[in-house]
């Protein structure tokens, strides 16, 4: 049956289940969604149960949109919205998407716009025709998010055609009678960096992550040229577990070499990978390194991105459904669960995950409807790779800061802009607020301030305690006066010459970024302290300093200078967004249902092998730690 025939049959089924006075003017696959167009959305708005019933019956994600001819003009629509919504809701902005018939309403108190059981939203739909979507007004404006919205607004028509093409590809007929599932390892096995795997069936090919190893020149990119993956235009989908460069840094390059399909990720991941990728090519250009793609390719990737919420079950290929679950690693990070066939096989890729509640996030999800194979990280999978509790880590950090400030020094903390920085920020803010630490300035250099602004835009991804602090107690740690954004080189110089303070600066492994300027300026002075709070990969400057190098070569203005490292170097474990050995083993013990196979990746060779061996010995689950370029048949 052709896609056109499928759509005609679906239209017939939809119309038969709707009240006779509701007219369906069109029906179309747009990405993973079945979009129903009607010239009377007001009547459907009165009964939300109709849509839920349709979605359940058709087993598809159903969206109802108004026929464009019934939409009120935006100016008049705004006035009607303001008449219906209580003034205390704090309406701040509106975004009318003429291609989808959606209006995004920004408000300080979204609940008042939604109304009891969605009553106000339904009233808005009846009055203006547009389908309302409500988001919270972010307390800190993110230029990345603003630019992303503006760009997507400018390519609405083109994006709609892209979604139609994707939708028809997803819902094509299943042609093969064979049944098998395979995983091909393209990067990130027995190593940290360039994470990339290919999930294959007779019908579909799906890439899970496509990262870059920023600390390596010889093995920086995944093996995308192998026959299983190449040519790239045969790939059905790219799925991202999270935005860090070692998992998402090379996604734009796929479009440079022929990929034309969708990228699936959470909304925070979309915004964060734009931020990180733009910075990646900017730093590479400034340091005279080869740039793998231009900014135009980042825009192309953004144009093809489809965002999903945790828990949404979504068709991404004719025989594959994807569900994303909280991974607890960074904002928007996801454990990606794939359901292949009609109950044929289930496999979950953890990406990077944290099986412990942190200052920012709840622990990684460990319960799934079905699970046969678990692919899990082994960053800290070695038998000796245990970390102190988060409380112990915070106490140690505060002691180091107090001791350094007392002797008149400065604390510099190289941190990843996304994740570790915000964890450290919240710990320092609370200590200052509760008088457990002197009132000092905490300077944020590099992308940290912008990444933090993105965090404030998505409070629903934070844990309950942090949301309660922000929304019910009126305390937003990210907005504390102790945090100061660094905006210029002259300000950086003033900080290094000024009073004792704490500086959080990128990059987290000291392989570029503003942290290098602080290392040059503050490294020779023994009063200062360098605090390492994140993983330092082999080959990076961070790992060398951690090992005790007291002189390091740093480039400046095209020249290389040797800088003495006389300051204290302290490693504070426990802030990592990765699970340690005990948490990894506990995750396998508690994951439900118990998988019949575990595959380890994303760790040094010894850690991947050690974790795989230990899981088998303790739980009698068949395990393996494949090398890159292996193909594993799951069924």
Coordinates of C-alpha atoms in Angstrom, one line a residue:
X1 CA 0.0 0.0 0.0
X2 CA 1.5 3.4 -1.0
X3 CA 1.7 6.3 1.5
X4 CA -1.1 8.1 -0.4
X5 CA -3.3 5.1 0.0
X6 CA -2.4 4.8 3.7
X7 CA -3.3 8.5 4.2
X8 CA -6.7 8.1 2.4
X9 CA -7.5 5.1 4.6
X10 CA -6.5 7.0 7.7
X11 CA -8.6 10.0 6.7
X12 CA -11.6 7.7 6.3
X13 CA -11.0 6.2 9.7
X14 CA -10.5 9.6 11.3
X15 CA -13.6 11.1 9.8
X16 CA -15.7 8.0 10.9
X17 CA -14.7 8.5 14.5
X18 CA -15.3 12.3 14.6
X19 CA -18.7 13.8 15.2
X20 CA -20.4 14.3 11.9
X21 CA -20.3 18.1 12.1
X22 CA -16.5 18.2 12.2
X23 CA -15.0 18.4 8.8
X24 CA -11.5 17.0 8.0
X25 CA -9.9 19.2 5.3
X26 CA -6.6 17.4 5.1
X27 CA -4.4 14.7 6.6
X28 CA -0.7 14.4 6.3
X29 CA 2.4 12.7 7.9
X30 CA 4.7 15.5 9.2
X31 CA 7.8 13.9 10.7
X32 CA 6.6 11.3 13.2
X33 CA 3.2 12.9 13.6
X34 CA -0.1 12.3 11.9
X35 CA -1.5 15.8 11.4
X36 CA -5.3 16.3 11.0
X37 CA -6.4 19.6 9.5
X38 CA -9.9 20.8 10.1
X39 CA -11.8 24.0 9.4
X40 CA -13.5 23.9 12.8
X41 CA -10.8 23.3 15.5
X42 CA -13.0 24.9 18.1
X43 CA -15.3 21.9 18.3
X44 CA -12.4 19.5 18.7
X45 CA -10.9 21.8 21.3
X46 CA -14.1 21.3 23.4
X47 CA -13.4 17.5 23.7
X48 CA -9.8 16.6 24.3
X49 CA -10.8 12.9 24.7
X50 CA -11.4 12.6 21.0
X51 CA -7.7 13.2 20.1
X52 CA -6.5 10.8 22.8
X53 CA -8.9 8.2 21.5
X54 CA -7.8 8.7 17.9
X55 CA -4.1 8.4 18.9
X56 CA -4.8 5.1 20.8
X57 CA -6.9 3.7 18.0
X58 CA -4.5 4.6 15.2
X59 CA -1.4 3.9 17.3
X60 CA 0.2 7.1 16.1
X61 CA 1.1 10.5 17.5
X62 CA -1.9 12.6 16.4
X63 CA -1.9 16.4 16.2
X64 CA -4.9 18.5 15.2
X65 CA -4.2 21.8 13.4
X66 CA -6.6 24.4 12.0
X67 CA -7.0 24.9 8.3
X68 CA -5.0 28.1 7.7
X69 CA -8.1 29.9 6.3
X70 CA -9.9 29.8 9.7
X71 CA -7.1 31.6 11.6
X72 CA -7.6 35.0 13.2
X73 CA -5.0 37.6 12.3
X74 CA -2.2 37.6 14.9
X75 CA -2.8 41.2 16.1
X76 CA -6.5 40.4 16.8
X77 CA -5.6 37.0 18.2
X78 CA -3.3 38.6 20.8
X79 CA -6.1 40.9 22.0
X80 CA -8.5 38.0 22.4
X81 CA -5.8 36.0 24.3
X82 CA -5.3 38.9 26.7
X83 CA -9.1 39.1 27.2
X84 CA -9.3 35.5 28.3
X85 CA -6.1 35.0 30.3
X86 CA -6.0 36.6 33.8
X87 CA -3.5 39.5 34.0
X88 CA -1.6 37.9 36.8
X89 CA -0.5 35.2 34.3
X90 CA 2.2 37.7 33.2
X91 CA 2.0 37.2 29.4
X92 CA 5.3 38.3 27.9
X93 CA 5.5 37.1 24.2
X94 CA 3.7 35.4 21.4
X95 CA 5.0 33.4 18.4
X96 CA 2.6 32.6 15.6
X97 CA 3.6 29.8 13.3
X98 CA 1.7 30.2 10.1
X99 CA 2.8 26.8 8.7
X100 CA 1.5 24.8 11.7
X101 CA -1.3 27.0 12.9
X102 CA 0.3 27.1 16.3
X103 CA 0.7 30.1 18.6
X104 CA 3.3 29.8 21.4
X105 CA 2.3 31.9 24.4
X106 CA 5.0 32.9 26.8
X107 CA 3.9 33.6 30.4
X108 CA 5.4 34.0 33.8
X109 CA 2.7 31.7 35.2
X110 CA 1.8 29.1 32.5
X111 CA -0.8 27.4 34.7
X112 CA -3.1 30.4 34.6
X113 CA -2.9 30.3 30.8
X114 CA -3.7 26.6 30.7
X115 CA -6.6 26.8 33.1
X116 CA -8.2 24.1 35.1
X117 CA -8.0 20.9 33.0
X118 CA -7.0 23.0 30.0
X119 CA -10.2 25.0 30.0
X120 CA -8.5 28.3 29.2
X121 CA -6.5 26.8 26.4
X122 CA -9.6 25.4 24.8
X123 CA -11.3 28.8 25.1
X124 CA -8.4 30.4 23.4
X125 CA -8.6 27.9 20.5
X126 CA -12.3 28.5 20.1
X127 CA -11.8 32.3 19.9
X128 CA -8.8 32.5 17.6
X129 CA -8.6 29.2 15.7
X130 CA -4.8 28.9 16.4
X131 CA -3.6 26.0 18.5
X132 CA -2.1 27.4 21.6
X133 CA 1.1 26.1 23.3
X134 CA 2.2 27.6 26.6
X135 CA 5.8 28.0 27.8
X136 CA 7.2 29.6 30.8
X137 CA 9.0 33.0 30.5
X138 CA 12.7 32.3 31.1
X139 CA 14.2 34.4 33.9
X140 CA 17.4 34.7 31.9
X141 CA 17.2 35.3 28.2
X142 CA 19.3 33.0 26.1
X143 CA 20.6 34.4 22.8
X144 CA 21.0 30.9 21.5
X145 CA 17.4 30.0 22.0
X146 CA 16.2 33.4 20.6
X147 CA 18.4 32.9 17.5
X148 CA 17.2 29.3 17.1
X149 CA 13.6 30.4 17.2
X150 CA 14.2 33.2 14.8
X151 CA 16.0 30.9 12.4
X152 CA 13.2 28.2 12.5
X153 CA 10.7 30.9 12.0
X154 CA 12.5 32.0 8.8
X155 CA 12.5 28.5 7.3
X156 CA 8.9 27.5 8.2
X157 CA 7.9 26.6 4.7
X158 CA 11.0 24.6 3.9
X159 CA 10.9 22.8 7.2
X160 CA 7.3 21.8 6.6
X161 CA 8.3 20.1 3.4
X162 CA 11.2 18.4 5.1
X163 CA 8.8 17.0 7.7
X164 CA 6.4 15.7 5.1
X165 CA 9.3 13.9 3.3
X166 CA 10.4 12.5 6.7
X167 CA 6.9 11.5 7.6
X168 CA 6.4 9.6 4.3
X169 CA 9.7 7.8 4.7
X170 CA 8.8 6.7 8.3
X171 CA 5.4 5.4 7.3
X172 CA 6.5 3.5 4.1
X173 CA 5.6 -0.1 3.7
X174 CA 7.7 -2.8 5.4
X175 CA 9.1 -4.7 2.5
X176 CA 11.3 -7.4 4.0
X177 CA 10.1 -10.6 5.5
X178 CA 13.5 -11.2 7.3
X179 CA 13.8 -10.4 11.0
X180 CA 17.1 -9.4 12.5
X181 CA 18.6 -6.6 14.6
X182 CA 22.3 -5.6 14.6
X183 CA 24.5 -3.0 16.2
X184 CA 27.7 -1.8 14.4
X185 CA 30.2 0.1 16.5
X186 CA 31.4 3.2 14.7
X187 CA 33.2 5.0 17.6
X188 CA 33.4 5.3 21.4
X189 CA 34.2 1.6 22.1
X190 CA 37.0 1.0 24.5
X191 CA 37.7 4.7 24.4
X192 CA 36.1 8.0 25.4
X193 CA 35.2 10.3 22.6
X194 CA 33.6 10.1 19.1
X195 CA 30.6 8.0 20.4
X196 CA 28.7 6.6 17.4
X197 CA 26.7 3.4 16.9
X198 CA 24.5 2.1 14.1
X199 CA 21.3 0.2 14.9
X200 CA 20.3 -1.8 11.8
X201 CA 17.3 -3.9 10.8
X202 CA 16.2 -5.2 7.3
X203 CA 14.1 -2.0 7.0
X204 CA 16.0 0.7 8.7
X205 CA 19.4 2.2 9.7
X206 CA 19.6 4.5 12.7
X207 CA 22.7 6.3 14.0
X208 CA 22.8 6.8 17.8
X209 CA 25.1 9.7 18.5
X210 CA 27.8 11.1 16.3
X211 CA 30.6 12.6 18.4
X212 CA 34.1 14.0 18.0
X213 CA 37.2 13.2 20.1
X214 CA 38.4 16.8 20.6
X215 CA 41.6 15.5 22.4
X216 CA 42.8 13.5 19.4
X217 CA 44.0 14.3 15.9
X218 CA 44.4 10.7 14.8
X219 CA 41.1 9.2 16.0
X220 CA 38.8 12.3 16.2
X221 CA 35.9 11.1 14.0
X222 CA 33.7 7.9 13.8
X223 CA 34.1 5.4 11.1
X224 CA 31.2 6.7 9.0
X225 CA 32.7 5.5 5.7
X226 CA 32.2 1.8 6.4
X227 CA 29.7 0.0 4.1
X228 CA 27.2 -0.5 6.9
X229 CA 26.7 3.3 7.2
X230 CA 27.8 4.7 3.8
X231 CA 26.3 6.3 1.7
X232 CA 24.7 8.5 4.4
X233 CA 21.5 9.1 2.5
X234 CA 20.4 5.6 3.3
X235 CA 20.3 6.4 7.1
X236 CA 16.7 6.8 8.4
X237 CA 17.4 8.8 11.5
X238 CA 20.0 10.2 13.9
X239 CA 19.2 10.0 17.6
X240 CA 21.2 12.0 20.1
X241 CA 21.5 11.0 23.8
X242 CA 22.8 14.5 24.7
X243 CA 24.6 17.6 23.5
X244 CA 28.2 17.1 24.6
X245 CA 30.6 17.2 21.7
X246 CA 31.8 13.6 22.2
X247 CA 28.3 12.5 21.4
X248 CA 26.9 15.2 19.1
X249 CA 29.9 17.2 17.8
X250 CA 29.9 15.9 14.2
X251 CA 26.2 15.8 13.5
X252 CA 26.4 18.8 11.1
X253 CA 29.1 17.0 9.1
X254 CA 26.6 14.3 8.2
X255 CA 24.7 16.9 6.1
X256 CA 27.9 17.9 4.4
X257 CA 28.3 14.4 3.1
X258 CA 24.8 13.5 2.0
X259 CA 22.6 12.8 5.0
X260 CA 19.1 14.4 4.6
X261 CA 17.1 12.8 7.4
X262 CA 15.9 13.9 10.8
X263 CA 17.7 14.3 14.1
X264 CA 15.8 13.3 17.2
X265 CA 16.6 14.7 20.6
X266 CA 15.0 16.6 23.5
X267 CA 14.5 20.3 23.2
X268 CA 17.2 21.3 25.6
X269 CA 19.6 19.0 23.7
X270 CA 18.7 20.8 20.5
X271 CA 19.6 24.2 21.9
X272 CA 22.7 23.1 23.7
X273 CA 24.2 21.3 20.7
X274 CA 23.7 24.5 18.7
X275 CA 25.6 26.4 21.4
X276 CA 28.4 23.8 21.7
X277 CA 28.9 23.2 18.0
X278 CA 29.1 26.9 17.2
X279 CA 31.7 27.3 19.9
X280 CA 33.6 24.2 18.7
X281 CA 34.1 25.5 15.1
X282 CA 34.9 29.0 16.5
X283 CA 37.6 27.7 18.8
X284 CA 39.0 25.5 16.0
X285 CA 39.2 28.5 13.7
X286 CA 40.9 30.6 16.3
X287 CA 43.5 27.9 17.1
X288 CA 44.2 27.3 13.4
X289 CA 42.8 23.8 13.4
X290 CA 40.9 22.1 10.6
X291 CA 37.2 22.9 10.8
X292 CA 35.1 19.8 10.0
X293 CA 32.0 21.8 8.9
X294 CA 30.8 25.4 8.4
X295 CA 28.1 27.2 10.5
X296 CA 25.7 26.7 7.5
X297 CA 25.8 22.9 8.3
X298 CA 24.7 23.6 11.9
X299 CA 21.7 25.5 10.5
X300 CA 21.0 22.6 8.2
X301 CA 21.1 20.2 11.1
X302 CA 18.8 22.5 13.1
X303 CA 16.3 22.6 10.3
X304 CA 16.0 18.8 10.4
X305 CA 15.8 18.4 14.1
X306 CA 12.6 17.0 15.7
X307 CA 12.3 17.4 19.5
X308 CA 10.7 14.8 21.8
X309 CA 9.6 14.9 25.4
X310 CA 10.6 12.2 27.9
X311 CA 8.1 9.4 27.6
X312 CA 6.9 10.1 24.1
X313 CA 6.6 6.9 22.0
X314 CA 7.5 7.9 18.5
X315 CA 7.8 6.1 15.2
X316 CA 11.1 7.0 13.6
X317 CA 11.3 4.2 10.9
X318 CA 8.8 1.7 9.5
X319 CA 9.7 -0.9 12.1
X320 CA 11.2 1.2 14.9
X321 CA 9.7 3.2 17.8
X322 CA 11.9 5.5 20.0
X323 CA 11.2 6.6 23.6
X324 CA 13.5 8.9 25.5
X325 CA 13.9 8.8 29.3
X326 CA 15.8 11.0 31.7
X327 CA 19.5 10.0 32.0
X328 CA 20.4 12.4 34.8
X329 CA 23.7 13.4 33.1
X330 CA 23.1 16.9 31.8
X331 CA 20.1 19.0 30.8
X332 CA 17.9 17.1 28.4
X333 CA 20.2 14.0 28.4
X334 CA 18.3 10.8 27.5
X335 CA 18.4 7.1 27.7
X336 CA 17.1 6.1 24.2
X337 CA 14.9 3.0 24.1
X338 CA 14.2 1.4 20.7
X339 CA 11.3 -1.0 20.2
X340 CA 11.9 -2.9 16.9
X341 CA 9.1 -4.6 15.0
X342 CA 5.8 -5.5 16.5
X343 CA 7.3 -6.7 19.8
X344 CA 10.3 -8.3 18.1
X345 CA 13.2 -6.7 20.1
X346 CA 14.0 -3.9 22.5
X347 CA 17.4 -2.2 23.0
X348 CA 18.3 0.8 25.2
X349 CA 21.4 3.0 24.8
X350 CA 22.2 4.8 28.1
X351 CA 24.5 7.4 26.6
X352 CA 26.2 9.1 29.5
X353 CA 24.0 8.7 32.7
X354 CA 24.0 9.3 36.4
X355 CA 22.2 6.9 38.7
X356 CA 22.1 9.2 41.6
X357 CA 20.1 12.3 42.5
X358 CA 22.2 15.5 41.9
X359 CA 21.7 19.2 42.6
X360 CA 20.1 19.4 39.1
X361 CA 18.5 16.2 38.1
X362 CA 16.7 13.1 39.2
X363 CA 18.5 9.7 38.9
X364 CA 18.5 8.0 35.5
X365 CA 15.4 6.0 34.6
X366 CA 15.9 2.2 35.1
X367 CA 12.4 0.8 34.3
X368 CA 11.3 0.1 30.8
X369 CA 8.2 -1.8 29.3
X370 CA 10.5 -4.3 27.6
X371 CA 14.3 -4.7 27.3
X372 CA 16.5 -7.4 25.8
X373 CA 19.8 -5.5 25.3
X374 CA 21.3 -2.7 27.3
X375 CA 24.2 -0.7 25.8
X376 CA 25.8 1.3 28.7
X377 CA 28.7 3.6 29.4
X378 CA 31.8 2.5 31.3
X379 CA 33.6 5.8 31.9
X380 CA 34.1 4.8 35.5
X381 CA 33.6 1.1 35.0
X382 CA 36.9 0.0 36.5
X383 CA 36.9 -1.8 39.9
X384 CA 38.7 1.1 41.5
X385 CA 36.6 3.8 39.9
X386 CA 34.5 4.8 42.9
X387 CA 33.7 8.4 43.8
X388 CA 32.7 10.1 47.0
X389 CA 29.1 11.2 47.6
X390 CA 28.0 14.6 46.2
X391 CA 27.9 15.9 49.8
X392 CA 31.5 14.9 50.4
X393 CA 32.5 16.4 47.1
X394 CA 30.8 19.7 48.0
X395 CA 32.4 19.8 51.5
X396 CA 35.9 19.2 50.0
X397 CA 35.4 21.9 47.3
X398 CA 34.3 24.4 49.9
X399 CA 37.3 23.6 52.1
X400 CA 39.7 24.2 49.2
X401 CA 38.0 27.5 48.4
X402 CA 38.2 28.7 52.0
X403 CA 41.8 27.7 52.3
X404 CA 42.7 29.4 49.0
X405 CA 40.8 32.6 49.8
X406 CA 42.4 32.7 53.3
X407 CA 45.9 32.8 51.9
X408 CA 44.9 35.5 49.4
X409 CA 44.7 33.3 46.3
X410 CA 42.2 32.6 43.6
X411 CA 40.5 29.4 42.7
X412 CA 40.2 28.5 39.0
X413 CA 37.9 25.7 38.0
X414 CA 38.0 24.3 34.5
X415 CA 34.5 23.1 33.8
X416 CA 32.3 21.9 31.0
X417 CA 29.9 24.7 30.2
X418 CA 27.0 22.3 30.4
X419 CA 26.4 20.3 33.5
X420 CA 29.4 20.5 35.8
X421 CA 29.4 24.3 35.8
X422 CA 25.8 24.5 37.0
X423 CA 26.3 21.8 39.7
X424 CA 29.3 23.7 41.1
X425 CA 27.4 27.0 40.8
X426 CA 24.5 25.8 42.9
X427 CA 26.8 24.4 45.6
X428 CA 28.8 27.7 45.9
X429 CA 25.6 29.8 45.8
X430 CA 24.0 27.8 48.7
X431 CA 27.2 28.0 50.7
X432 CA 27.4 31.8 50.3
X433 CA 23.7 32.2 50.9
X434 CA 23.8 30.2 54.1
X435 CA 27.0 31.9 55.3
X436 CA 29.1 28.8 55.0
X437 CA 31.4 30.6 52.6
X438 CA 32.5 34.3 52.5
X439 CA 30.7 36.6 50.1
X440 CA 33.1 36.3 47.2
X441 CA 32.6 36.8 43.5
X442 CA 32.2 33.8 41.3
X443 CA 33.1 34.7 37.7
X444 CA 31.6 32.8 34.8
X445 CA 33.8 32.8 31.7
X446 CA 33.2 31.2 28.3
X447 CA 29.9 29.7 27.4
X448 CA 28.9 29.0 31.0
X449 CA 26.5 32.0 31.4
X450 CA 24.7 31.3 28.2
X451 CA 24.5 27.5 29.0
X452 CA 23.0 28.5 32.4
X453 CA 20.4 30.7 30.7
X454 CA 19.3 27.7 28.7
X455 CA 19.0 25.8 32.0
X456 CA 16.6 28.5 33.3
X457 CA 14.5 28.1 30.2
X458 CA 13.7 24.4 30.9
X459 CA 12.9 24.1 34.6
X460 CA 10.7 21.0 33.9
X461 CA 13.9 19.1 33.2
X462 CA 15.3 19.9 36.7
X463 CA 14.6 17.9 39.8
X464 CA 11.7 18.6 42.1
X465 CA 13.7 20.2 44.9
X466 CA 15.3 22.8 42.5
X467 CA 11.9 23.5 40.9
X468 CA 10.3 24.0 44.3
X469 CA 13.1 26.4 45.3
X470 CA 12.6 28.4 42.2
X471 CA 8.8 28.5 41.9
X472 CA 7.6 28.2 45.4
X473 CA 10.3 29.7 47.6
X474 CA 11.3 32.4 45.2
X475 CA 15.0 31.5 45.2
X476 CA 16.6 30.9 41.9
X477 CA 20.3 30.0 42.6
X478 CA 21.3 30.8 39.0
X479 CA 20.3 34.4 39.5
X480 CA 22.4 35.1 42.6
X481 CA 24.3 38.3 42.8
X482 CA 27.5 36.3 43.5
X483 CA 27.7 35.3 39.8
X484 CA 29.4 37.7 37.5
X485 CA 29.6 37.1 33.7
X486 CA 33.0 37.8 32.1
X487 CA 32.5 39.7 28.9
X488 CA 36.0 40.9 27.8
X489 CA 39.7 40.3 27.9
X490 CA 40.3 43.4 30.0
X491 CA 37.8 42.2 32.6
X492 CA 39.7 38.9 32.6
X493 CA 42.9 40.8 33.3
X494 CA 41.2 42.8 36.2
X495 CA 40.0 39.5 37.7
X496 CA 43.5 38.0 37.7
X497 CA 44.9 41.2 39.3
X498 CA 42.0 41.7 41.7
X499 CA 40.8 40.3 45.0
X500 CA 40.5 36.6 45.9
X501 CA 37.6 34.9 44.0
X502 CA 36.5 31.8 42.2
X503 CA 36.6 31.5 38.4
X504 CA 34.6 29.0 36.5
X505 CA 35.8 28.8 32.9
X506 CA 35.7 26.6 29.9
X507 CA 37.0 24.2 28.7
X508 CA 36.7 21.4 31.1
X509 CA 39.8 19.5 30.0
X510 CA 42.0 22.5 29.5
X511 CA 42.2 21.9 25.7
X512 CA 41.3 25.5 24.7
X513 CA 38.9 28.2 25.8
X514 CA 39.3 31.1 28.3
X515 CA 40.6 28.8 31.1
X516 CA 44.0 28.9 29.2
X517 CA 44.3 32.6 29.9
X518 CA 43.7 32.1 33.6
X519 CA 46.3 29.2 33.7
X520 CA 48.9 31.5 32.1
X521 CA 48.1 34.4 34.4
X522 CA 47.6 32.5 37.7
X523 CA 49.5 29.2 37.2
X524 CA 52.9 30.4 38.4
X525 CA 51.6 31.8 41.7
X526 CA 51.5 29.1 44.5
X527 CA 48.8 31.0 46.4
X528 CA 46.2 30.0 43.8
X529 CA 44.5 26.7 43.3
X530 CA 43.4 24.8 40.2
X531 CA 40.4 22.6 41.1
X532 CA 39.6 19.7 38.7
X533 CA 36.0 18.6 39.0
X534 CA 35.4 16.6 35.8
X535 CA 36.8 13.7 33.8
X536 CA 40.1 14.4 32.1
X537 CA 40.6 12.2 29.0
X538 CA 44.0 10.8 28.0
X539 CA 46.0 13.2 25.8
X540 CA 44.4 16.4 27.2
X541 CA 46.3 19.1 29.0
X542 CA 44.0 18.6 32.0
X543 CA 45.2 15.0 32.3
X544 CA 48.8 16.0 32.1
X545 CA 48.5 18.6 34.8
X546 CA 46.5 16.1 36.9
X547 CA 49.4 13.7 36.6
X548 CA 51.8 16.3 38.0
X549 CA 53.4 18.2 35.1
X550 CA 54.9 21.4 36.6
X551 CA 55.6 23.0 33.2
X552 CA 53.2 23.0 30.3
X553 CA 53.5 24.5 26.8
X554 CA 50.7 27.0 25.9
X555 CA 50.2 28.7 22.6
X556 CA 49.6 32.4 22.5
X557 CA 49.4 34.7 19.4
X558 CA 50.9 32.0 17.2
X559 CA 53.8 31.4 19.6
X560 CA 54.3 28.7 22.2
X561 CA 55.4 29.6 25.7
X562 CA 56.2 27.5 28.7
X563 CA 54.1 28.2 31.8
X564 CA 55.2 27.0 35.3
X565 CA 52.5 25.3 37.3
X566 CA 53.2 26.3 40.8
X567 CA 49.6 26.7 42.0
X568 CA 48.0 23.9 43.9
X569 CA 46.3 21.3 41.7
X570 CA 43.4 19.6 43.5
X571 CA 41.1 16.9 42.1
X572 CA 37.6 17.0 43.7
X573 CA 35.8 13.8 42.6
X574 CA 32.1 13.4 43.0
X575 CA 30.9 16.2 40.8
X576 CA 30.9 14.1 37.7
X577 CA 27.8 13.6 35.6
X578 CA 28.8 10.0 35.1
X579 CA 27.9 7.1 37.3
X580 CA 30.8 5.6 39.2
X581 CA 31.6 1.8 39.4
X582 CA 29.2 1.2 42.3
X583 CA 26.3 3.1 40.6
X584 CA 26.9 1.3 37.3
X585 CA 26.7 -2.1 39.0
X586 CA 23.7 -1.0 41.0
X587 CA 22.0 0.1 37.8
X588 CA 22.4 -3.3 36.2
X589 CA 21.1 -4.9 39.4
X590 CA 18.0 -2.7 39.4
X591 CA 17.2 -2.2 35.7
X592 CA 13.8 -3.7 34.9
X593 CA 13.2 -5.9 33.1
X594 CA 16.5 -7.7 33.4
X595 CA 18.3 -7.6 30.0
X596 CA 19.5 -10.7 28.3
X597 CA 22.6 -9.0 27.1
X598 CA 24.8 -6.0 28.2
X599 CA 27.2 -4.2 25.9
X600 CA 29.7 -1.7 27.5
X601 CA 31.2 1.3 25.7
X602 CA 32.4 4.9 26.4
X603 CA 35.3 4.0 28.7
X604 CA 39.0 3.2 28.5
X605 CA 39.7 -0.3 27.3
X606 CA 40.4 -1.6 30.8
X607 CA 37.2 0.0 32.2
X608 CA 34.9 -1.4 29.5
X609 CA 36.4 -4.9 29.9
X610 CA 36.3 -4.8 33.7
X611 CA 32.7 -3.7 33.9
X612 CA 31.6 -6.3 31.3
X613 CA 33.4 -9.0 33.2
X614 CA 32.0 -7.9 36.6
X615 CA 28.4 -7.8 35.3
X616 CA 28.7 -11.3 34.0
X617 CA 30.3 -12.7 37.2
X618 CA 27.7 -11.0 39.5
X619 CA 24.5 -11.2 37.4
X620 CA 25.2 -14.0 34.9
X621 CA 24.1 -11.7 32.1
X622 CA 26.0 -12.3 28.9
X623 CA 28.2 -9.2 28.3
X624 CA 30.7 -7.9 25.8
X625 CA 33.0 -4.9 25.4
X626 CA 33.3 -4.6 21.6
X627 CA 36.0 -2.8 19.8
X628 CA 35.2 -0.2 17.1
X629 CA 34.1 -1.6 13.7
X630 CA 32.5 -4.7 15.2
X631 CA 29.0 -5.8 14.3
X632 CA 26.9 -7.6 16.9
X633 CA 23.8 -9.5 15.9
X634 CA 21.2 -9.2 18.6
X635 CA 18.6 -11.4 17.0

